[in-house]
Short mmCIF file of C-alpha atoms and ligand atoms in Angstrom, two decimals:
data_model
loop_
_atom_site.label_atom_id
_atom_site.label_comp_id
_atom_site.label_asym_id
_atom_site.label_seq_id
_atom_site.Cartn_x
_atom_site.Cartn_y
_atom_site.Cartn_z
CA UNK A 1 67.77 177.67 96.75
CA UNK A 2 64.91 177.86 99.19
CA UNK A 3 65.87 178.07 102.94
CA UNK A 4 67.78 174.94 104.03
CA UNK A 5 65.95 171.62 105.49
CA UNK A 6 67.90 170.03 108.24
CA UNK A 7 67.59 166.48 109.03
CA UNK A 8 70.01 165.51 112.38
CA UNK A 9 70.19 161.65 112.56
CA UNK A 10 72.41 159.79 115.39
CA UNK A 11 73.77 156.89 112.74
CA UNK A 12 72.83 155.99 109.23
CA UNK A 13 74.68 154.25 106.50
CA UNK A 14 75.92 157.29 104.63
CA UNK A 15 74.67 160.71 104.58
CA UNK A 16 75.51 160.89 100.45
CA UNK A 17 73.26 157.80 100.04
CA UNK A 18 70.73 159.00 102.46
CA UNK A 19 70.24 162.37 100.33
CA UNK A 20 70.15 160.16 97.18
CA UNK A 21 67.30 158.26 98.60
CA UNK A 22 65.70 161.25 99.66
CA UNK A 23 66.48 162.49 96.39
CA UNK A 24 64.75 159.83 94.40
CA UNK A 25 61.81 160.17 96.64
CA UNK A 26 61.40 164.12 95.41
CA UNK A 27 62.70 165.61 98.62
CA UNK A 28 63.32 169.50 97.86
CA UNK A 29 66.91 170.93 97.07
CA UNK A 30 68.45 172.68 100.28
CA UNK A 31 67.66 168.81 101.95
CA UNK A 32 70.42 168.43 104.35
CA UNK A 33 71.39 165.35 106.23
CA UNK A 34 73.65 165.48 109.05
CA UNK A 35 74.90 162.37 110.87
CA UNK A 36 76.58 162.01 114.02
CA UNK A 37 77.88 158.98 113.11
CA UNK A 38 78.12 156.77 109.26
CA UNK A 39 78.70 153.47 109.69
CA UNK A 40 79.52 153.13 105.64
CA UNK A 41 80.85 156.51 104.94
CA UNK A 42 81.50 156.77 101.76
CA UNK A 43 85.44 158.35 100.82
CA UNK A 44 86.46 158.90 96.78
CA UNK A 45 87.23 156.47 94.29
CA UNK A 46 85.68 153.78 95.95
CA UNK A 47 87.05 154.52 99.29
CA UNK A 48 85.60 154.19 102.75
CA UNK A 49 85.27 157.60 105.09
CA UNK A 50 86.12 156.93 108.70
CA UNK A 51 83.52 158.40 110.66
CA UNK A 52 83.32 157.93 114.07
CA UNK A 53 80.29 159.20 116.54
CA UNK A 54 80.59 162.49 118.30
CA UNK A 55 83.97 163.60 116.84
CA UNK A 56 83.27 165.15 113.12
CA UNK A 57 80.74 166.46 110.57
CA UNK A 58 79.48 164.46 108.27
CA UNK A 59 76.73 166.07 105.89
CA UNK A 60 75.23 165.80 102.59
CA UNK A 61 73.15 168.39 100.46
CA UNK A 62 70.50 167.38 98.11
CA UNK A 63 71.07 170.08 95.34
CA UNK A 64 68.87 170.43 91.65
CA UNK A 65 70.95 172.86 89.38
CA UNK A 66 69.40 173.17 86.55
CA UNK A 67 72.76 172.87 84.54
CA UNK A 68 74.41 170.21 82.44
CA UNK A 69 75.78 167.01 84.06
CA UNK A 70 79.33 168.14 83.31
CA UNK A 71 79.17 171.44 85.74
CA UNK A 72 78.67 168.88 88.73
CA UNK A 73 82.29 169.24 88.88
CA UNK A 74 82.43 172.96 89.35
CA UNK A 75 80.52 172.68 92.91
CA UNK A 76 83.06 170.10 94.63
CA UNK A 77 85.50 173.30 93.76
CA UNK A 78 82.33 175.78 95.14
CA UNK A 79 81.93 173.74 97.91
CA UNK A 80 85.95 173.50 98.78
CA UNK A 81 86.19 177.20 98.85
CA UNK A 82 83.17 177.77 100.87
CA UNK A 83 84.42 174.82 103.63
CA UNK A 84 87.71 176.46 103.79
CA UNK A 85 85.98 180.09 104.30
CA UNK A 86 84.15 178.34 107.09
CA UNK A 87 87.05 176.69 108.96
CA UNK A 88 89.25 179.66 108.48
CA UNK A 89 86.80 182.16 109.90
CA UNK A 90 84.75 179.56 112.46
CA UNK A 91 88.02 178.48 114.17
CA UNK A 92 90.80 180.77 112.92
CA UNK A 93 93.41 177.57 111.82
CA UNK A 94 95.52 178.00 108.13
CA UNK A 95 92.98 175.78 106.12
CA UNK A 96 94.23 175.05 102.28
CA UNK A 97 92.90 173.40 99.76
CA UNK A 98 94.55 170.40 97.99
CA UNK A 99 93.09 170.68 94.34
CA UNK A 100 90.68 169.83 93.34
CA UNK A 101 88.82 169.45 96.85
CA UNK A 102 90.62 168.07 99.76
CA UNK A 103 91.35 170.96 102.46
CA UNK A 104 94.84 170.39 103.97
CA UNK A 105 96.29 171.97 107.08
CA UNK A 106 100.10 171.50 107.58
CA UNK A 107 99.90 169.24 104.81
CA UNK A 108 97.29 166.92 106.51
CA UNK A 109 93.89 166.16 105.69
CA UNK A 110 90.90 167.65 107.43
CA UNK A 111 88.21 167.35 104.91
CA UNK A 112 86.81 165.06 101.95
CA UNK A 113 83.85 166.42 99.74
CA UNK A 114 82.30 163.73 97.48
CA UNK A 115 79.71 164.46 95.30
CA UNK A 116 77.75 162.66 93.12
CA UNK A 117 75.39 162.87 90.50
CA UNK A 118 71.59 161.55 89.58
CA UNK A 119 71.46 161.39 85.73
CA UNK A 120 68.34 160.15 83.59
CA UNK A 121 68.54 159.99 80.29
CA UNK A 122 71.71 162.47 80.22
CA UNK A 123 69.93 165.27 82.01
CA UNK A 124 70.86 165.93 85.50
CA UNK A 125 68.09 164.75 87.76
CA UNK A 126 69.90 166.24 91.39
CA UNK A 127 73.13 166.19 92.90
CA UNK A 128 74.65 165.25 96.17
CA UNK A 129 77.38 167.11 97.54
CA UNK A 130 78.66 165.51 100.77
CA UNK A 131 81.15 166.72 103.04
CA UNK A 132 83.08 165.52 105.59
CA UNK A 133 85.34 167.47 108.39
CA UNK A 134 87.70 165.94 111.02
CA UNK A 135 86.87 167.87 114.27
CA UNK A 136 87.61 166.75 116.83
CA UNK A 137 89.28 163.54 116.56
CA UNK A 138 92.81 162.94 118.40
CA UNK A 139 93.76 159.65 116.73
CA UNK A 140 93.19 157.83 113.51
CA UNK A 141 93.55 154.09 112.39
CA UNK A 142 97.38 153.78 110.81
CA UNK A 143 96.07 153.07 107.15
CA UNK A 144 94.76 156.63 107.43
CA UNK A 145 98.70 158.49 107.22
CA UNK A 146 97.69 161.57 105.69
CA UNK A 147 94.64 162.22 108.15
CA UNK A 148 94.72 164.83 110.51
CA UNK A 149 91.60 166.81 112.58
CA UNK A 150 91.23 170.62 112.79
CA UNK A 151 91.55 169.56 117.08
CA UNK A 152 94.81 168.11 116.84
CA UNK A 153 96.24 171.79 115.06
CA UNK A 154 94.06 173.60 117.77
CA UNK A 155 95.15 171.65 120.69
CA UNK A 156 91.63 171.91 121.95
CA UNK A 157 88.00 170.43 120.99
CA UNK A 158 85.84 172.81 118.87
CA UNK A 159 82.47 173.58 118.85
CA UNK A 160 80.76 171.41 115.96
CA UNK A 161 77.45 173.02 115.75
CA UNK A 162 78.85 176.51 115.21
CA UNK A 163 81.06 175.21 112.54
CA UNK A 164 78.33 173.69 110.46
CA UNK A 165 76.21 176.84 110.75
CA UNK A 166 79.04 178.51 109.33
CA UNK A 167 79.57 176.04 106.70
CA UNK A 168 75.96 176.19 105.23
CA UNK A 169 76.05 180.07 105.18
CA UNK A 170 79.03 179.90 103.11
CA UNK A 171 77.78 176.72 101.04
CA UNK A 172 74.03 178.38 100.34
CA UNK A 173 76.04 181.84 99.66
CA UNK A 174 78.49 179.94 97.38
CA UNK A 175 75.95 177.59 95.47
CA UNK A 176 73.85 180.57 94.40
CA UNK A 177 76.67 182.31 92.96
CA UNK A 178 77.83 178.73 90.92
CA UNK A 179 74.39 178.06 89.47
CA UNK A 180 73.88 181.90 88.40
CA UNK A 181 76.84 181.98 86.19
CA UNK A 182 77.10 178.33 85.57
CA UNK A 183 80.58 178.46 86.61
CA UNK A 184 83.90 179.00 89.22
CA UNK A 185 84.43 182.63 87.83
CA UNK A 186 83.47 184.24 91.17
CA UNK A 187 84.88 182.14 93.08
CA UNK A 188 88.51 181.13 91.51
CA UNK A 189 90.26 184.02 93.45
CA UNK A 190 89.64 182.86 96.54
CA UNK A 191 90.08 179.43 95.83
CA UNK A 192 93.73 179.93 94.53
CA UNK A 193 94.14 182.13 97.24
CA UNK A 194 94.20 179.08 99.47
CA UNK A 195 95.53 176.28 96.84
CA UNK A 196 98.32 174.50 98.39
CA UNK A 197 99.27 173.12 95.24
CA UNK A 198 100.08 177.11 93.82
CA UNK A 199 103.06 177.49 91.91
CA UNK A 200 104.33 174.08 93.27
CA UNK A 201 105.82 171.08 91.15
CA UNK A 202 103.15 168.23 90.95
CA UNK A 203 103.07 164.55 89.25
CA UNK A 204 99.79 164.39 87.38
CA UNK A 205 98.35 160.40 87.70
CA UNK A 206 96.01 160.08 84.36
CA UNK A 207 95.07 156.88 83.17
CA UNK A 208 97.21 157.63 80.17
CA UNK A 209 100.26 157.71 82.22
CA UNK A 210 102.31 159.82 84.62
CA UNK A 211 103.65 163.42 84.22
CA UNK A 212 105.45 166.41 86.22
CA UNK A 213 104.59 170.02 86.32
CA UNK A 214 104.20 173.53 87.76
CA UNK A 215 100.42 174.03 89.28
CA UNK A 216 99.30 177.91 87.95
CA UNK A 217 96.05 177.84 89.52
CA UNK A 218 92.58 176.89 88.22
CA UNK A 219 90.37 178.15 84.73
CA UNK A 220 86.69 178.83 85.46
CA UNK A 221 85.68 175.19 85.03
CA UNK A 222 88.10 173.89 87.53
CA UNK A 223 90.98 172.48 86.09
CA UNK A 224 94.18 172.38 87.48
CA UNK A 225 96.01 174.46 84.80
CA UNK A 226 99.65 172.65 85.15
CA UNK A 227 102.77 174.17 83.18
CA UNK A 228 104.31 170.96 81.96
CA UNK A 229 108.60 170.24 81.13
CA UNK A 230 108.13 171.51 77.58
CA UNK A 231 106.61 174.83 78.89
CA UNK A 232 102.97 174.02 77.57
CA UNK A 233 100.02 175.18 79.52
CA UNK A 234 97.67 172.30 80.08
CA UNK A 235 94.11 172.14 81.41
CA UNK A 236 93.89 169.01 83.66
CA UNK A 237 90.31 167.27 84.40
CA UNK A 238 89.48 166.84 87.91
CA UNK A 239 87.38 163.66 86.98
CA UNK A 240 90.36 162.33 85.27
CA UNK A 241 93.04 162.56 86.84
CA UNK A 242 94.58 163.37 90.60
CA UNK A 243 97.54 165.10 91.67
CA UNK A 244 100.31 164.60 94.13
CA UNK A 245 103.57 166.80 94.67
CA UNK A 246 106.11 165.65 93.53
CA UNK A 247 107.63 164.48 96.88
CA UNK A 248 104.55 162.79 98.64
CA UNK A 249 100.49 163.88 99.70
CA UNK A 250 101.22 167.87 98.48
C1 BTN B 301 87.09 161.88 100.00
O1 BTN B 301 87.40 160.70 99.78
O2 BTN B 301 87.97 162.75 100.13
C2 BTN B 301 85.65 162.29 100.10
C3 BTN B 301 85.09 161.98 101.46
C4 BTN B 301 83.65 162.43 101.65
C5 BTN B 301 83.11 162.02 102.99
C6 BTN B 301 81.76 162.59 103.27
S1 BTN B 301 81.24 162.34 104.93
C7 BTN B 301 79.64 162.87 104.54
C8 BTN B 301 79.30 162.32 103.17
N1 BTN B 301 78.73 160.99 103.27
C9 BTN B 301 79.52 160.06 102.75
O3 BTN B 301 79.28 158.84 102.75
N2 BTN B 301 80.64 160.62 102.27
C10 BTN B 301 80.61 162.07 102.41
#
């Protein structure tokens, strides 16, 4: 990746859609959009991300791997374990990460990384990896119950500009290492360092129906590897499926 292009905007739809247009109009990888406010943020599975002005970060990254649509995956994990580095070291708070990419404190969640892919005819045209980071809100709306901002652990507001510096070191460090060996083998350690899910029971949603396990950590492509009733090792798809503990959120 060449050296990072920065683009600060004050309110736009999305950032993820931004980058996509910027994306289809050739824009180089290392593109960055940063919003200070999305008035259609865009959450997983269809969801809407709540993202108020002057409170979080809200970012995208225009990124051209040249790898196989089905690696796209992989850097949602990358991009997890570089956020969490960043938060961790930038503010000092216990971040975890929910697999396969939510980051967690106290059970709550602080962060959402979406990213998405441009395909043409099955080759991977450019990806967008968006990322958004409760900072420094003190409230959210009631249907949000499991969200939570790195402030309201800190009890005080913290600096967003220094954060996202630190979060594009780690994500530019992080996305080199992916693409070069095409996969999560440099980085798994760390991640399930900081999995919250580790060695806990969890209920595995697939569309083929519901099932309990023990979470063992990740393989190198980023599936949760879950030790089911019958003692089987099984590789579960992050595009697939989602986990929950068995009790609630974790
Ligand atoms: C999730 O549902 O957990 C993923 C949330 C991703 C939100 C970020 S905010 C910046 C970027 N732009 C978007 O529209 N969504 C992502």
């Amino acid at each position: 990746m060449q050296e990072l292009k920065i683009i600060y905007l004050d309110e736009i739809d999305s950032t993820n859609r931004e980058v996509r247009r910027l994306g289809d109009a050739g824009a180089v990888e290392g593109t960055v959009v940063i919003a200070d406010c999305q008035t259609g943020g865009k959450g997983r599975l269809g969801r809407t991300w709540f993202s108020p002005a002057g409170t979080g970060i809200w970012m995208s990254l225009l990124l051209r791997p040249e790898l196989p649509p089905e690696k796209v995956s992989g850097i949602t994990l990358m991009a997890a374990t570089s956020v969490c580095r960043a938060i961790r070291s930038a503010t000092g708070l216990n971040t975890q990460i929910k697999w396969p990419n939510d980051l967690v404190i106290d059970g709550k969640k602080v962060c959402g990384i979406l990213t998405e892919s441009a395909i043409l005819d099955g080759e991977l045209k450019f990806a967008v990896l968006g990322i958004g980071v409760n900072v420094n809100q003190t409230e959210f709306p009631g249907d949000l119950p499991h969200a939570w901002s790195l402030a309201m652990t800190a009890e005080r507001e913290l600096n967003r500009e220094g954060l996202i510096e630190c979060c594009l070191n780690c994500l530019k460090e992080d996305y080199e290492r992916y693409v070069q060996s095409g996969d999560l083998r440099q980085l798994r350690q760390e991640y399930e360092a900081h999995l919250v899910n580790l060695d806990q029971p969890v209920r595995v949603l697939s569309p083929a129906g519901e099932w309990t396990g023990v979470a063992k950590g990740i393989n190198d492509s980023g599936d949760l590897i879950v030790l089911n009733d019958q003692g089987e090792s099984v590789a579960v798809n992050s595009g697939e499926v989602s986990v929950r503990g068995v009790y609630g959120y974790i």
